[in-house]
Each structure stands twice: as C-alpha cells, then as structure tokens.
PDB file of C-alpha atoms in Angstrom:
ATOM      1  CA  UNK Z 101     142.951 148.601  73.094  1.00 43.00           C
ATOM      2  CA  UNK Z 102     142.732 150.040  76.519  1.00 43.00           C
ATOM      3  CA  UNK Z 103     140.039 148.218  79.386  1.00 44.00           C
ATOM      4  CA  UNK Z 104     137.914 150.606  81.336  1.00 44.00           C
ATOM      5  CA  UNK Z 105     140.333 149.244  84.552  1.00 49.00           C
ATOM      6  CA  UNK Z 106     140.362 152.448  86.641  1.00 52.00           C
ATOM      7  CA  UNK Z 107     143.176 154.964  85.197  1.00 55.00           C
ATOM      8  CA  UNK Z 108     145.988 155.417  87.508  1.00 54.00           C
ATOM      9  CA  UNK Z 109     145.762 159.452  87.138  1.00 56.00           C
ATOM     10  CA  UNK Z 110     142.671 158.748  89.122  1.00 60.00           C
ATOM     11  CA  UNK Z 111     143.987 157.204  91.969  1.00 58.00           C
ATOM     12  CA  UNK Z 112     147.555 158.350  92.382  1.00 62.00           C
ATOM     13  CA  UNK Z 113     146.133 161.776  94.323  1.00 74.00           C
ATOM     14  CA  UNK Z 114     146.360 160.038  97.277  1.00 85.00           C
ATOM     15  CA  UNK Z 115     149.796 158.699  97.862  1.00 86.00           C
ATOM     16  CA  UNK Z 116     150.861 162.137  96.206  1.00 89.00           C
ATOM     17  CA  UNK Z 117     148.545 164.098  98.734  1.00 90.00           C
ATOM     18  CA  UNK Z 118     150.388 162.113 101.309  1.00 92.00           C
ATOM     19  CA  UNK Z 119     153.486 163.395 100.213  1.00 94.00           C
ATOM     20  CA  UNK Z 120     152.753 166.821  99.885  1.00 93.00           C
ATOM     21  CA  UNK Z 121     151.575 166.445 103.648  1.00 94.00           C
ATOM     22  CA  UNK Z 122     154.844 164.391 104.603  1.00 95.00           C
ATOM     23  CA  UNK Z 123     156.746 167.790 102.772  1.00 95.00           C
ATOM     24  CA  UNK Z 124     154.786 170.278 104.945  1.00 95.00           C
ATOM     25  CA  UNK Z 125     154.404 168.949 108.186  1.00 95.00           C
ATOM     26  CA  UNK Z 126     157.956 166.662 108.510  1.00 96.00           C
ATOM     27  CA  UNK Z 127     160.333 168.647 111.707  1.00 96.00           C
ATOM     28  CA  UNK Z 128     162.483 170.885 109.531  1.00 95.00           C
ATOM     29  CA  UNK Z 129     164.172 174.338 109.284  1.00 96.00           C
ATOM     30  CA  UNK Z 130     161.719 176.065 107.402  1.00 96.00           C
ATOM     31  CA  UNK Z 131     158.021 176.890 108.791  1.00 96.00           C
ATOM     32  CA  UNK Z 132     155.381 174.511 107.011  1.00 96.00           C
ATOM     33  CA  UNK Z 133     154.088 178.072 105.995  1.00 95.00           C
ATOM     34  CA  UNK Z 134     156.905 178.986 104.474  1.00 95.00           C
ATOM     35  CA  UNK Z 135     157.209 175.234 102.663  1.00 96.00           C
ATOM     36  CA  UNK Z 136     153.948 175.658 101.421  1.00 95.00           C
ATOM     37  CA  UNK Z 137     154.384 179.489  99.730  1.00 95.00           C
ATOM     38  CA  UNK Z 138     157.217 177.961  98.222  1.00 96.00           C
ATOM     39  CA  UNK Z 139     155.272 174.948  96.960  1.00 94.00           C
ATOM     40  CA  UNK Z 140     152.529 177.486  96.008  1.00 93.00           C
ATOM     41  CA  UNK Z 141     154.822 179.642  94.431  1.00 94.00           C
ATOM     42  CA  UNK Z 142     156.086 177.131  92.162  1.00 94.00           C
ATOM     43  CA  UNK Z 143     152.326 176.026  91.031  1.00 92.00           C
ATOM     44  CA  UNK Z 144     152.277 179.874  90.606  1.00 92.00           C
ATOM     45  CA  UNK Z 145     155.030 179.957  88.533  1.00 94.00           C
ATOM     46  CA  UNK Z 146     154.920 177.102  86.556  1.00 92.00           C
ATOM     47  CA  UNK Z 147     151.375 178.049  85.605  1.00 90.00           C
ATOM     48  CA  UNK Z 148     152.425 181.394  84.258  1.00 90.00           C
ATOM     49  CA  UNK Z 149     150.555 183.314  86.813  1.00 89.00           C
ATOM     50  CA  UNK Z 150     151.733 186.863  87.891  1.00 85.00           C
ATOM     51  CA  UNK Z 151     150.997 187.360  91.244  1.00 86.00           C
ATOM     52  CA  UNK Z 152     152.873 184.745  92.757  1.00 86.00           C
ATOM     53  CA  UNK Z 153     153.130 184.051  96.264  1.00 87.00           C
ATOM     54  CA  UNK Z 154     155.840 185.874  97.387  1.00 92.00           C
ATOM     55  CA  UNK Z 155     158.751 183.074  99.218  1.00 93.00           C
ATOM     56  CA  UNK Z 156     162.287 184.730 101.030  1.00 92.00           C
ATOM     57  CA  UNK Z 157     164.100 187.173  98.874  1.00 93.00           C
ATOM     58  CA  UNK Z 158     166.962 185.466  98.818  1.00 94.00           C
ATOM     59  CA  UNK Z 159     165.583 182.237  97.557  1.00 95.00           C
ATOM     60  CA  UNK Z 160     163.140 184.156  94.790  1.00 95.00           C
ATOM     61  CA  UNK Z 161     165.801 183.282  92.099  1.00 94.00           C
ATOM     62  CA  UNK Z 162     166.336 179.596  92.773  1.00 93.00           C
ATOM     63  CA  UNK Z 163     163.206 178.828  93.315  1.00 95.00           C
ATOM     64  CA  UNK Z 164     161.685 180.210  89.938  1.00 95.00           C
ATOM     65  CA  UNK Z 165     164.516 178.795  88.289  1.00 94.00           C
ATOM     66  CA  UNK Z 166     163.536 175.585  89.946  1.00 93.00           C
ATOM     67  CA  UNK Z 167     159.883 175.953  88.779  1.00 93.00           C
ATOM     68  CA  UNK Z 168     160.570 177.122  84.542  1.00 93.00           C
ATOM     69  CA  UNK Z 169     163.232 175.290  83.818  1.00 91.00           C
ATOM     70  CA  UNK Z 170     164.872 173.297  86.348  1.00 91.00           C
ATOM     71  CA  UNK Z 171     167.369 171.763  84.461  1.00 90.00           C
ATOM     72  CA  UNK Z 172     169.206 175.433  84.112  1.00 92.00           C
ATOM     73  CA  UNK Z 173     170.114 175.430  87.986  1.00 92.00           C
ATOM     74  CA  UNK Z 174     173.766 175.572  88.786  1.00 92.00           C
ATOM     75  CA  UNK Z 175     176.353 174.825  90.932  1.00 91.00           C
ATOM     76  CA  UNK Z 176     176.576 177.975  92.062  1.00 93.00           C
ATOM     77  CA  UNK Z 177     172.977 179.140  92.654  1.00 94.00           C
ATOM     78  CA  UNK Z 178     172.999 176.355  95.510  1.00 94.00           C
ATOM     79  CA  UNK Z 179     176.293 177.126  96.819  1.00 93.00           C
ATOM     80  CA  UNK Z 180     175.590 181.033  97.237  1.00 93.00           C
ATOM     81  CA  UNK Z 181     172.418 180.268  99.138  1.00 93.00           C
ATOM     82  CA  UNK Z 182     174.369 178.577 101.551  1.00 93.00           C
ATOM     83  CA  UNK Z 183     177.040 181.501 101.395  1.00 94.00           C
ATOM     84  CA  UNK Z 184     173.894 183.773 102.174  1.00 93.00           C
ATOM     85  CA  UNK Z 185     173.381 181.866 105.890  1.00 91.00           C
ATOM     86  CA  UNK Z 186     170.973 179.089 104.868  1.00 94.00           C
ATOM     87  CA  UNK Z 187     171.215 176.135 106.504  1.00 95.00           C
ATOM     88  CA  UNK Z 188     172.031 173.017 104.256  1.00 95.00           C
ATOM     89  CA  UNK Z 189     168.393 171.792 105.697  1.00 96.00           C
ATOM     90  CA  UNK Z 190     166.431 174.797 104.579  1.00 96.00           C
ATOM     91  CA  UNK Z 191     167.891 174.920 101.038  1.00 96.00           C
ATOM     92  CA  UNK Z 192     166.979 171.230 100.953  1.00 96.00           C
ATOM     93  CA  UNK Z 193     163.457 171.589 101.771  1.00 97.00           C
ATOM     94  CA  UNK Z 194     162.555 175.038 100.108  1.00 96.00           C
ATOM     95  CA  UNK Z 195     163.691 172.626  96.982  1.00 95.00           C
ATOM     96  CA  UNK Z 196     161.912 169.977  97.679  1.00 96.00           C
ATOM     97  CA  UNK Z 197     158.801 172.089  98.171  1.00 96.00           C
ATOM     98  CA  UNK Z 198     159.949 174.114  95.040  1.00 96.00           C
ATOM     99  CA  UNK Z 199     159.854 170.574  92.857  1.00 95.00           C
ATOM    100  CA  UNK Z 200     156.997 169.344  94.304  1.00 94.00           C
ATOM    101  CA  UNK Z 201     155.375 171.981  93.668  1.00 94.00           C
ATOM    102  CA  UNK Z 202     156.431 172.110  89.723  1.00 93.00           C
ATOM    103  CA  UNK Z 203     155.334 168.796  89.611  1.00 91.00           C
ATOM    104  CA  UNK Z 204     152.045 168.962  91.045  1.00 91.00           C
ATOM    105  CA  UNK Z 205     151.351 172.069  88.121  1.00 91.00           C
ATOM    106  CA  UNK Z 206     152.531 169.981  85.668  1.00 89.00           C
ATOM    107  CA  UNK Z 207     150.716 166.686  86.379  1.00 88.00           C
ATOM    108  CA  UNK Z 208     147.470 168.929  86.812  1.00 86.00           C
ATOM    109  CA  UNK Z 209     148.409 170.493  82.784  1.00 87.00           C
ATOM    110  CA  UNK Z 210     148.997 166.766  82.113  1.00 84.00           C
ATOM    111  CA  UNK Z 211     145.804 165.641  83.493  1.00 82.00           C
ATOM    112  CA  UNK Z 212     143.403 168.750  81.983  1.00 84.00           C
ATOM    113  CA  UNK Z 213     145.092 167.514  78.434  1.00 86.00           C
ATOM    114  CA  UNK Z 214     144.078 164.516  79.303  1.00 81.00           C
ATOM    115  CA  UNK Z 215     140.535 164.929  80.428  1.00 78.00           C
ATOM    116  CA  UNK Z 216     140.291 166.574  77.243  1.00 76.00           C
ATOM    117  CA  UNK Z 217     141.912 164.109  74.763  1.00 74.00           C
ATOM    118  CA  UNK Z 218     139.330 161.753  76.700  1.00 66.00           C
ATOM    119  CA  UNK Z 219     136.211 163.644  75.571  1.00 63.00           C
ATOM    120  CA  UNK Z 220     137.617 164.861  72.458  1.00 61.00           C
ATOM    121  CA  UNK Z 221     138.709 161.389  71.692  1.00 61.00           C
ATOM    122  CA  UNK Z 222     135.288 160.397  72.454  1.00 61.00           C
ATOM    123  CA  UNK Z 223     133.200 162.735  70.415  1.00 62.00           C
ATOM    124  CA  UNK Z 224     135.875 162.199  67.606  1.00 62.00           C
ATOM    125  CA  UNK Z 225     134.946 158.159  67.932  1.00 58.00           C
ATOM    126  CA  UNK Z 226     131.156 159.611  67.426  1.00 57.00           C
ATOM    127  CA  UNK Z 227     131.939 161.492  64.443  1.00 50.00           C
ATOM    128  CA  UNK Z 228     134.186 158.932  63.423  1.00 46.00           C
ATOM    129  CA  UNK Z 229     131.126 156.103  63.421  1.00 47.00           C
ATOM    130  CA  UNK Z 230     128.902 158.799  62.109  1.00 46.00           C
ATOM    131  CA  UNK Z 231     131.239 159.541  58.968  1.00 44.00           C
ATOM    132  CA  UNK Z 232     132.241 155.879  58.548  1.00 42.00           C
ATOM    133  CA  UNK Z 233     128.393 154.955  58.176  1.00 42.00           C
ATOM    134  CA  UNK Z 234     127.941 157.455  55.731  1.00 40.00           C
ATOM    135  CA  UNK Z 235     131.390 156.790  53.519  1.00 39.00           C
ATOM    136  CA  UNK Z 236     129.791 153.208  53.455  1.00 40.00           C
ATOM    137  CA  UNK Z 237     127.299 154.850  50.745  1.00 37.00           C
ATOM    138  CA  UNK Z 238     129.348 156.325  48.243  1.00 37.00           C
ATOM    139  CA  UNK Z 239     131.943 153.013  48.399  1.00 38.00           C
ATOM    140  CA  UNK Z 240     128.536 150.611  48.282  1.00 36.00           C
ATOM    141  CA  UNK Z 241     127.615 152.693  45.457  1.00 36.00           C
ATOM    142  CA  UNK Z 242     130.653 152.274  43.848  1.00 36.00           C
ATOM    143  CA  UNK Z 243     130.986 148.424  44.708  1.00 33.00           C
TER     144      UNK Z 243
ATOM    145  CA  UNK P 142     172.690 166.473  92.164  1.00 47.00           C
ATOM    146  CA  UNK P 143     174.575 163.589  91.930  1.00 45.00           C
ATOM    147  CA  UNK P 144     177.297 162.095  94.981  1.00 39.00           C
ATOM    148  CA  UNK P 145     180.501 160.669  94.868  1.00 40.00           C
ATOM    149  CA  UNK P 146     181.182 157.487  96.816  1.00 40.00           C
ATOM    150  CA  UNK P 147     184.194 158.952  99.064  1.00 39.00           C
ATOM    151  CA  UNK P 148     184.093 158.126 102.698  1.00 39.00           C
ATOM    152  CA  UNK P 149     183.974 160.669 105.565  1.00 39.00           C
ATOM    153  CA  UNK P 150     186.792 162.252 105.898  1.00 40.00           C
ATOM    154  CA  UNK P 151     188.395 161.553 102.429  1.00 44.00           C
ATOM    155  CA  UNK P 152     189.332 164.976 100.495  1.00 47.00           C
ATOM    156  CA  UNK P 153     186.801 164.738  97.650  1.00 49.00           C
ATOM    157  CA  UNK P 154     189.734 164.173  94.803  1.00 50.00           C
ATOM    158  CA  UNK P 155     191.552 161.611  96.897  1.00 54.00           C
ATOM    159  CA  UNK P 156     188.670 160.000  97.262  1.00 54.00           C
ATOM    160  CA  UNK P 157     187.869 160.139  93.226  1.00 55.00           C
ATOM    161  CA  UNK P 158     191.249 158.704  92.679  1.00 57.00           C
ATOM    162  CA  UNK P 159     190.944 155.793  94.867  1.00 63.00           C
ATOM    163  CA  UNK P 160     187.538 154.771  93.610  1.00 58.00           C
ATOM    164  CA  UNK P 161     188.698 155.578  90.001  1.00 57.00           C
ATOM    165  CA  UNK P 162     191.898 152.884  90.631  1.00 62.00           C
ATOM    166  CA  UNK P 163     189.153 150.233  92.264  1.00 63.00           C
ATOM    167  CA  UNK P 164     187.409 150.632  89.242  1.00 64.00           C
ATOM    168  CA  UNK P 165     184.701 152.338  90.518  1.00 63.00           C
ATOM    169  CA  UNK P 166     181.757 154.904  89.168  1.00 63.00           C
ATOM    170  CA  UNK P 167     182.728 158.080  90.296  1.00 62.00           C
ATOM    171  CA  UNK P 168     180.282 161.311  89.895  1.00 59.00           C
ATOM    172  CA  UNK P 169     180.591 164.632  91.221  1.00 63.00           C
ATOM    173  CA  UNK P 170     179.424 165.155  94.715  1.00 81.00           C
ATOM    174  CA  UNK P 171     175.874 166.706  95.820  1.00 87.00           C
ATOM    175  CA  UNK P 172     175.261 170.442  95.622  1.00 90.00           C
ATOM    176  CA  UNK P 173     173.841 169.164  99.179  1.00 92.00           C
ATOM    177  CA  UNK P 174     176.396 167.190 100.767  1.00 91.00           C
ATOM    178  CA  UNK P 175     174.419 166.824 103.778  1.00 91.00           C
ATOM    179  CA  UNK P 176     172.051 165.117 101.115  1.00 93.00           C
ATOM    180  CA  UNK P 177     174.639 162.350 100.412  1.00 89.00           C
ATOM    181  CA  UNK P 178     173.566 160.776 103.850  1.00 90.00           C
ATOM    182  CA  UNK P 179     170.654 159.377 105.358  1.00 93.00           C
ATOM    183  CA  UNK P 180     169.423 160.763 108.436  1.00 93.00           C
ATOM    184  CA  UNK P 181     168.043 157.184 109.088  1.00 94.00           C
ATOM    185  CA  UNK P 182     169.854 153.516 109.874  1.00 95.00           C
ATOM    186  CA  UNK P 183     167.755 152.070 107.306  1.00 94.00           C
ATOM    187  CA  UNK P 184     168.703 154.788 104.871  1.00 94.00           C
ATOM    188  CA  UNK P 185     171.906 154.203 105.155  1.00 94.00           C
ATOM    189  CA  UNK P 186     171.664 150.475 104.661  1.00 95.00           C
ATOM    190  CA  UNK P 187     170.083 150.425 102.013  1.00 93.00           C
ATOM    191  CA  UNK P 188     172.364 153.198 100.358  1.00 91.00           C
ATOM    192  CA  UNK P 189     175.245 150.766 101.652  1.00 92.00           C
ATOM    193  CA  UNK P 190     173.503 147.834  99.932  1.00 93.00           C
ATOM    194  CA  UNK P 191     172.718 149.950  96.595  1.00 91.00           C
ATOM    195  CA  UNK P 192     176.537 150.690  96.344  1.00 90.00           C
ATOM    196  CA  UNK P 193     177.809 147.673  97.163  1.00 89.00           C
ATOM    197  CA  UNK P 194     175.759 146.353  94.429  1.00 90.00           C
ATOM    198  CA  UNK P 195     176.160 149.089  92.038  1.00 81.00           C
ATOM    199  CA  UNK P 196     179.905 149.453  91.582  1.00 83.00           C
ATOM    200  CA  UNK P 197     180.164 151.567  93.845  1.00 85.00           C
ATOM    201  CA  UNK P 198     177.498 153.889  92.731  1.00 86.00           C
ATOM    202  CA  UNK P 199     174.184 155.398  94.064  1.00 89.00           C
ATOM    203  CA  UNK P 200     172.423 157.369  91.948  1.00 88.00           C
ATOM    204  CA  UNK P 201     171.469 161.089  93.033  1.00 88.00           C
ATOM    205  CA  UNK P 202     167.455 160.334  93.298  1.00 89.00           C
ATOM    206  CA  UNK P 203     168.164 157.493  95.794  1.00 92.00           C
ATOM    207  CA  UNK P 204     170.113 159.857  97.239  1.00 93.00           C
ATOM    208  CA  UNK P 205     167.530 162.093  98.066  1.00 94.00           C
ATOM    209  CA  UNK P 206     164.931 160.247  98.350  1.00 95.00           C
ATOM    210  CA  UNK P 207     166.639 158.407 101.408  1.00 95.00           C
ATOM    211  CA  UNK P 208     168.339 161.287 103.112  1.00 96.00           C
ATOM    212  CA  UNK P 209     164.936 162.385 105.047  1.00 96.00           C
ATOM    213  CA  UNK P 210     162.230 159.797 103.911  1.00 96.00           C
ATOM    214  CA  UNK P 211     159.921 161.770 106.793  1.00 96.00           C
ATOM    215  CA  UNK P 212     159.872 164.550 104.807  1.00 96.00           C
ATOM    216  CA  UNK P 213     160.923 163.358 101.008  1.00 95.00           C
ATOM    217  CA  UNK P 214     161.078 160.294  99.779  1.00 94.00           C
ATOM    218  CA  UNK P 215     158.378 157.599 102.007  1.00 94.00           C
ATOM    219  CA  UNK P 216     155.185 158.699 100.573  1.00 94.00           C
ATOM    220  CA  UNK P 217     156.709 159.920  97.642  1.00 94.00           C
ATOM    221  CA  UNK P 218     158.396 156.612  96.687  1.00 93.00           C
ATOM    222  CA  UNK P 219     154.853 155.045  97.684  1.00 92.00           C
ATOM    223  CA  UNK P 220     153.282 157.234  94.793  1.00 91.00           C
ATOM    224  CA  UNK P 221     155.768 156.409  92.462  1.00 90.00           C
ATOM    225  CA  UNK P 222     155.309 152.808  93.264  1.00 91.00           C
ATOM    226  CA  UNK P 223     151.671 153.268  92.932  1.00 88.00           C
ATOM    227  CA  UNK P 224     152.011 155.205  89.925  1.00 87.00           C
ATOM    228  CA  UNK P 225     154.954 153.087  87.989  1.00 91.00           C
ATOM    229  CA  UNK P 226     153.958 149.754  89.334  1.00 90.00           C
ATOM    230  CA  UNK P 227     150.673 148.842  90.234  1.00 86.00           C
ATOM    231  CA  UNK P 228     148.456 146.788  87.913  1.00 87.00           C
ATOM    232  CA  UNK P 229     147.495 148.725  84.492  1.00 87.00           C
ATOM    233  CA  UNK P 230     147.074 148.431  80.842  1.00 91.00           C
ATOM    234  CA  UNK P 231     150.734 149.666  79.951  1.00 92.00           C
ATOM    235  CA  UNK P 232     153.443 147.348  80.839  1.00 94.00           C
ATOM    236  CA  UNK P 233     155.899 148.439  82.911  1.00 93.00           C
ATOM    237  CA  UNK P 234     158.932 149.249  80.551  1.00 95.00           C
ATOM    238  CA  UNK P 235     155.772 151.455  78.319  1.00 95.00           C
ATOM    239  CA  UNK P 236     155.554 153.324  82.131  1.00 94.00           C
ATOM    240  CA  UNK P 237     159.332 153.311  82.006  1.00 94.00           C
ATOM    241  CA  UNK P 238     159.706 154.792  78.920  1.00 95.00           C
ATOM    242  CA  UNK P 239     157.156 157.155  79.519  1.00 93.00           C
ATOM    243  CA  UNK P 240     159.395 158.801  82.517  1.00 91.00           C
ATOM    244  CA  UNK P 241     162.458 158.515  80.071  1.00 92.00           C
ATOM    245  CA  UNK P 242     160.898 160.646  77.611  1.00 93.00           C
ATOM    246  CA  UNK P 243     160.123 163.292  80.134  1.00 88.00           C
ATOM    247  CA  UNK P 244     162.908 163.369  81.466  1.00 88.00           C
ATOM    248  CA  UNK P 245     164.951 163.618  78.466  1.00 90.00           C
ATOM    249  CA  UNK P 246     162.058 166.650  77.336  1.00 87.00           C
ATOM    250  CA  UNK P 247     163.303 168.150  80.831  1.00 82.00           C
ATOM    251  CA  UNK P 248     167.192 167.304  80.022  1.00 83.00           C
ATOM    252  CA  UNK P 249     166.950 165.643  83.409  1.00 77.00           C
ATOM    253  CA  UNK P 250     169.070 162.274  83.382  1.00 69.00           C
ATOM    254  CA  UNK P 251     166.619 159.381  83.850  1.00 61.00           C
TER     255      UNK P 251
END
C-alpha cells in the first residue's frame, strides 16, 4: 500500500532542470541556442509534432534518429558527422541535448499517464466502494 | 557507446589482445573517443578507480557521464541520485528494475 510521502515525480524537476541548464549554458562548441533547438527538436519529435524546430542540416538525421528510436543509431551515422567537419565536441553535445531532450518528452508522457492513472485510479476506488456497498445486498440476500 | 580499456597510444586491436590475455573485459571503443576521457582530474580518477575495480572495465554511461560533468553528467547524476535513491515507498532494486525494464523496452543495455 503506498503512503501519501511526497512522489518523487514531484520533486525530481529540479535536479533535472539543473541539468538541462548545466547542458545549455556549460563552455562548448555549439551555441546554447543551437543546444536548445536541438533539445527542442527532440521534445518536438518525440511528441509527434510536425513543425519541428529546425537544428543544422547535417545533423537533422541523427538527431531524429536519436529522438524515435535511439537504439537504431549506428556506427556510421556518428562517424560521417565527424567526416562532415564536426568537431568530436559538437557531435557530443548536439547528442546530449538530442537525449535530453527525448527524455524530458518522455518523462512528461510518463507523468500525464500518470496524473491520470492517479485520478482514474481514484474515481475507480469511488466506484469501486460504491459497487462493493451495493454487491453487499444481493450476497446478504443470499446469505 | 561503449570504450575499450587500451591506453593512449595502443593501436585499438593490440590493445584488445593484451587486455583479452590479462583476462580482461574488452568492449568496442566509443563512437566518441574523445568521450573515453575525462576532461577533469577527478574524472579520470574515478574512471581509474572504476576499472581497476571492474576488471578492467568501465561501462559506457560512466563514460559519459564523467567526460564533461559541467555540461553532462553533475546535475544529471544528482537527479538520478535523487530520483533512484532518495527515501520512497519502492525499494531500491523495485527502482532498479524499473530502469531495467525500460531499458530493455528501449533495447538499450542497462
């Protein structure tokens, strides 16, 4: 039976808002604006919306790959980014903001479900109660 | 992306081969290799510590996490320490498992 101790989806924003500021503001290669379109555009993405923010042509691919299905990258989608005249450094943080940003649309699907499950879960305790009171009738009737 | 444990300088297979006859873990190198180092002392400490302890092996998320914390890996290890290990209802292998399974739904190795 769960306590009504705080849930940790509650409280995690910060450390993870912390983090997403560490990604766009830490020295780097890339522009914090263009960390962030990436970070958008994988939010974007993952979401399913159309108009995503548009990121560096030549990182379009990797980074939507990086956002559906990240799993499917390859060696060689890295490698030919670097062939292309990206720095080592840029590659490394248009992916991190890339997977941060997949996360971040994911935990906020995650956390929607969840809010929901809550309340359905609640009302479905009320009609639960409700139902159980009135099954006690035809089973005392029967007793 | 996962990182062998060859030392600068070492040609990637020589480097496999000696590990392999030391009986250590060997894994295929970073798409990154500038990710296979820490850009900090204490990162690469700890990454020396982690091997030494781990047969030689240091798994690809350390990796990253340690080669720029500034950027990748300090406040994001502090949320997943906040979100794996701070006081709740599940115990921590439940939280563990939880991860597992979504990483095995995103055929990402845990």
């Amino acid at each position: 039976m769960l306590t009504l101790r705080p849930p940790v989806h509650r409280t995690v924003r910060a450390p993870l808002a912390s983090a997403v500021a560490d990604a766009l503001a830490a020295p780097g290669d890339l522009a914090s604006a263009t960390r962030r379109a990436f970070m958008e555009r994988a939010i974007d993405v993952a979401l399913g919306i159309e108009s995503a923010q548009p990121v560096p042509a030549t990182m379009v691919g990797l980074a939507d790959t990086i956002a559906r299905h990240a799993y499917k990258v390859v060696d060689d989608d890295v490698t030919s980014l670097l062939c292309t005249g990206h720095t080592q450094d840029a590659v490394f943080e248009a992916l991190v903001s890339t997977a941060m940003g997949a996360g971040l649309a994911r935990l906020a699907c995650g956390l929607a479900a969840l809010e929901g499950a809550t309340l359905e879960g609640a009302a479905e305790e009320g009609v639960g109660q409700e139902s159980g009171a009135a099954g006690d009738g035809p089973q005392g009737g029967r007793a | 992306m996962t990182t062998s444990t060859t030392t600068a300088g070492d040609a990637p297979a020589a480097g496999a081969a000696s590990a392999a006859r030391k009986g250590k873990v060997v894994t295929p190198p970073m798409r990154l290799p500038t990710v296979s180092r820490s850009r900090t002392l204490k990162g690469r400490l700890l990454s020396f510590v982690i091997a030494k302890t781990g047969n030689g092996y240091v798994p690809d998320v350390v990796r990253t996490l340690l080669h720029r914390p500034d950027l990748f890996g300090k406040a994001m290890g502090e949320a997943f320490q906040d979100a794996m290990r701070r006081p709740s209802d599940w115990q921590v292998w439940e939280l563990e498992l939880f991860a597992s399974f979504v990483s095995l739904e995103n055929q990402c190795v845990f």
